Amino acid sequence: MAHILVIDDEVEVTTFFKYFLQKMQHTVTVAHDTRQINDVIENDVFDLAIVDLKLPDTDGLAILKNIKKVQPSTQVIIMTGYSTVKTAVDAIHMGAYDYIEKPFDDILKLKQIIEQALHSQSLQTDELDMISEETGFIIGANQEMRRIIEIAKKVAPKNISILINGETGTGKEVFARFIHHISSRNNHPFIAVNCGAIAESLLESELFGHEKGSFTGASQVRKGVFEIANQGTLFLDEIGEASLQTQVKLLRVLELQEFMRVGGEKTIKTNTRILSATNVDLETAVQKKEFRSDLLYRLEGVKLCLPPLRERREDIPLLIQHFTKRMQKTSTFSPVFSPKAIEVLQNYQWPGNIRELHNVIMHTLALADKDSREIDIKHLPEKILDSVIKRHVPASADVSFEEKSLHTNNVTPLRKKSCTDDFSALADEFCSELLKKIEVENGFDLPNLLALIRDIETKVGHEVIKKALRQTMGNRKEAGRLLKINPRTLRYLLNEKGKSVPLGE
Ligand SMILES: Nc1ncnc2c1ncn2[C@@H]1O[C@H](COP(=O)(O)OP(=O)(O)OP(=O)(O)O)[C@@H](O)[C@H]1O
Ligand SMILES: [Mg+2]
């Protein structure tokens, strides 16, 4: 038995809920205006509040804020009409548990939402994990991703359209499949259409199908995507690329929820959930008159923006594991990525996001020695290593780099032997070989030779420092310590053009 507050100015609504909730064995308090609302919120504690979004003297969002402030553990369900669904979604962003649409046609569903809110769980975590595994959509631990999933969980079972925004490769399509799987439409088709790739001449036929003989070449009846995706989900991918002609057709069918096959005479009803995705900013496209604002309004019942991979670096190890495991399904090769290799991958910028990470993992595994048990820094593609080092050791780097440096706690030192016996023997040998070749009888350009030797010194210094920086993943202080040189010398040898400074300084 729970204690529930119902807030609505319409007495019929509060009376309905009183009867309905009492039958569910709950106790009910009702409030119709701000004074009553403030009074009950201050003086009573509720498990759940069902709040109308539109009230004559206040609004549901303000009440939500107030309830969450005074009674943070009270769950809030927002009641809304069709025209205010977007605001109801804002309410979820602000902490409401869910929203319900008036009129309440589906009493069973209403009962279910109330019970779920009281038990504070919609989809169980293990169920979500299973769907994530099935659809190949890794959720991870990133807070922004978690927030997006929470909203997706709430809106997936409804018919509201969802616009997925995000840079290329952030997983918009896998996310759309995931939403379809957690929705109640998951027994029906998920159909993806690339809106930029539909040929204008085939547009209507692609979307709505055609009757036999409706045009030259139409030898069969063909269903369009709106018909095939009936009861299921239609994913309009790259919606920002849709031509204005495509946009007009889409808008019409979304508004009317019906269409006619090309050459057909009867209208066909469609019940399709629309998900769409884009990596362009559609608001800007609307301003530039490249995208219809009325279509955007229809598509973005809810807008969810997937973060770029560089903003969810904490999920990189899990994604690496996922891709490695996926490859192991088709191969016996089962190495793991070393902590240092993972760290380098976490420090790369990933302009191509998760798609690029996927490709890099596949590429690295394909090139690695099949006996390797561990993938280490040296196995990673050159472009990743170079970019990570450059980013952390810019040519004009100053001492403040240390503040930005990577964690290097468990860095293995370069071989300590470097400057001792082997190298002094090598240097002696080089020296005597060189001297043997020098004859002064006919004159000799000594300054030129010394300049050459200084160049060798600079080159050797430069290359050894680069080696040390790779080893320490760009940490200058650590590299300097390994090489027994101070930061000034290191900086000098790395940055200064043509000059040299004695290494033993
Ligand atoms: N969350 C994720 N979990 C696992 N794999 C992912 C995830 N997101 C993306 N991927 C991988 O990245 C690849 C690209 O994903 P997807 O095609 O969904 O990106 P996108 O955002 O639609 O890119 P684009 O804008 O270029 O079309 C997929 O093949 C998939 O392997
Ligand atoms: Mg895509």
mmCIF file of N, CA and C and ligand atoms in Angstrom, residues 136-138 167-174 238 279 312 319 322-323 326 354-355 358, ligand 1:
data_model
loop_
_atom_site.group_PDB
_atom_site.id
_atom_site.type_symbol
_atom_site.label_atom_id
_atom_site.label_comp_id
_atom_site.label_asym_id
_atom_site.label_seq_id
_atom_site.Cartn_x
_atom_site.Cartn_y
_atom_site.Cartn_z
ATOM 1 N N GLY A 136 24.516 -5.623 -29.504
ATOM 2 C CA GLY A 136 25.907 -5.168 -29.675
ATOM 3 C C GLY A 136 26.057 -3.706 -29.309
ATOM 4 N N PHE A 137 25.205 -3.235 -28.412
ATOM 5 C CA PHE A 137 25.281 -1.831 -28.006
ATOM 6 C C PHE A 137 25.809 -1.767 -26.571
ATOM 7 N N ILE A 138 27.059 -1.320 -26.443
ATOM 8 C CA ILE A 138 27.673 -1.253 -25.117
ATOM 9 C C ILE A 138 27.255 0.058 -24.445
ATOM 10 N N GLU A 167 28.115 12.714 -33.410
ATOM 11 C CA GLU A 167 29.140 12.722 -34.448
ATOM 12 C C GLU A 167 29.162 11.371 -35.163
ATOM 13 N N THR A 168 29.827 11.342 -36.286
ATOM 14 C CA THR A 168 29.922 10.087 -37.028
ATOM 15 C C THR A 168 30.601 9.004 -36.174
ATOM 16 N N GLY A 169 30.049 7.800 -36.241
ATOM 17 C CA GLY A 169 30.645 6.667 -35.534
ATOM 18 C C GLY A 169 30.356 6.592 -34.045
ATOM 19 N N THR A 170 29.457 7.435 -33.532
ATOM 20 C CA THR A 170 29.172 7.396 -32.090
ATOM 21 C C THR A 170 28.170 6.292 -31.746
ATOM 22 N N GLY A 171 27.605 5.656 -32.775
ATOM 23 C CA GLY A 171 26.729 4.510 -32.505
ATOM 24 C C GLY A 171 25.250 4.823 -32.637
ATOM 25 N N LYS A 172 24.903 5.764 -33.500
ATOM 26 C CA LYS A 172 23.492 6.155 -33.615
ATOM 27 C C LYS A 172 22.627 4.986 -34.092
ATOM 28 N N GLU A 173 23.162 4.238 -35.049
ATOM 29 C CA GLU A 173 22.347 3.141 -35.571
ATOM 30 C C GLU A 173 22.226 2.001 -34.555
ATOM 31 N N VAL A 174 23.331 1.641 -33.910
ATOM 32 C CA VAL A 174 23.212 0.560 -32.904
ATOM 33 C C VAL A 174 22.297 0.990 -31.760
ATOM 34 N N GLU A 238 20.511 9.293 -41.439
ATOM 35 C CA GLU A 238 21.030 10.445 -42.190
ATOM 36 C C GLU A 238 19.875 11.350 -42.615
ATOM 37 N N ASN A 279 24.091 13.466 -38.100
ATOM 38 C CA ASN A 279 25.259 14.053 -37.440
ATOM 39 C C ASN A 279 25.372 15.536 -37.780
ATOM 40 N N ARG A 312 33.932 10.027 -23.435
ATOM 41 C CA ARG A 312 33.590 8.868 -22.605
ATOM 42 C C ARG A 312 34.750 7.872 -22.612
ATOM 43 N N LEU A 319 34.862 -1.297 -24.319
ATOM 44 C CA LEU A 319 34.638 -1.417 -25.765
ATOM 45 C C LEU A 319 35.731 -2.285 -26.404
ATOM 46 N N HIS A 322 34.930 -5.757 -25.683
ATOM 47 C CA HIS A 322 33.778 -6.181 -26.482
ATOM 48 C C HIS A 322 34.213 -6.548 -27.907
ATOM 49 N N PHE A 323 35.040 -5.679 -28.519
ATOM 50 C CA PHE A 323 35.452 -5.942 -29.898
ATOM 51 C C PHE A 323 36.398 -7.152 -29.976
ATOM 52 N N ARG A 326 34.330 -10.174 -29.672
ATOM 53 C CA ARG A 326 33.555 -10.399 -30.884
ATOM 54 C C ARG A 326 34.411 -11.075 -31.950
ATOM 55 N N ILE A 354 33.550 5.520 -32.067
ATOM 56 C CA ILE A 354 33.607 4.082 -31.782
ATOM 57 C C ILE A 354 33.889 3.272 -33.050
ATOM 58 N N ARG A 355 33.429 3.763 -34.199
ATOM 59 C CA ARG A 355 33.728 3.033 -35.439
ATOM 60 C C ARG A 355 35.246 2.964 -35.644
ATOM 61 N N HIS A 358 36.789 0.521 -33.239
ATOM 62 C CA HIS A 358 36.509 -0.836 -33.719
ATOM 63 C C HIS A 358 37.521 -1.213 -34.811
HETATM 64 N N1 LIG B 1 27.783 1.645 -27.972
HETATM 65 C C1 LIG B 1 28.421 0.828 -28.840
HETATM 66 N N2 LIG B 1 28.744 -0.414 -28.475
HETATM 67 C C2 LIG B 1 29.399 -1.232 -29.332
HETATM 68 N N3 LIG B 1 29.749 -0.901 -30.575
HETATM 69 C C3 LIG B 1 29.447 0.320 -30.995
HETATM 70 C C4 LIG B 1 28.752 1.250 -30.153
HETATM 71 N N4 LIG B 1 28.580 2.384 -30.834
HETATM 72 C C5 LIG B 1 29.130 2.194 -32.045
HETATM 73 N N5 LIG B 1 29.647 0.959 -32.153
HETATM 74 C C6 LIG B 1 30.386 0.399 -33.300
HETATM 75 O O1 LIG B 1 30.737 1.476 -34.144
HETATM 76 C C7 LIG B 1 30.279 1.258 -35.479
HETATM 77 C C8 LIG B 1 29.551 2.503 -35.928
HETATM 78 O O2 LIG B 1 28.306 2.585 -35.285
HETATM 79 P P1 LIG B 1 27.047 3.244 -36.000
HETATM 80 O O3 LIG B 1 26.988 2.837 -37.425
HETATM 81 O O4 LIG B 1 25.864 2.974 -35.162
HETATM 82 O O5 LIG B 1 27.502 4.781 -35.903
HETATM 83 P P2 LIG B 1 26.760 6.073 -36.447
HETATM 84 O O6 LIG B 1 26.707 7.048 -35.320
HETATM 85 O O7 LIG B 1 25.480 5.672 -37.085
HETATM 86 O O8 LIG B 1 27.797 6.596 -37.523
HETATM 87 P P3 LIG B 1 27.505 7.490 -38.855
HETATM 88 O O9 LIG B 1 27.095 8.852 -38.402
HETATM 89 O O10 LIG B 1 28.839 7.533 -39.534
HETATM 90 O O11 LIG B 1 26.466 6.769 -39.630
HETATM 91 C C9 LIG B 1 29.361 0.037 -35.430
HETATM 92 O O12 LIG B 1 29.720 -0.860 -36.407
HETATM 93 C C10 LIG B 1 29.630 -0.597 -34.098
HETATM 94 O O13 LIG B 1 30.506 -1.676 -34.290
#
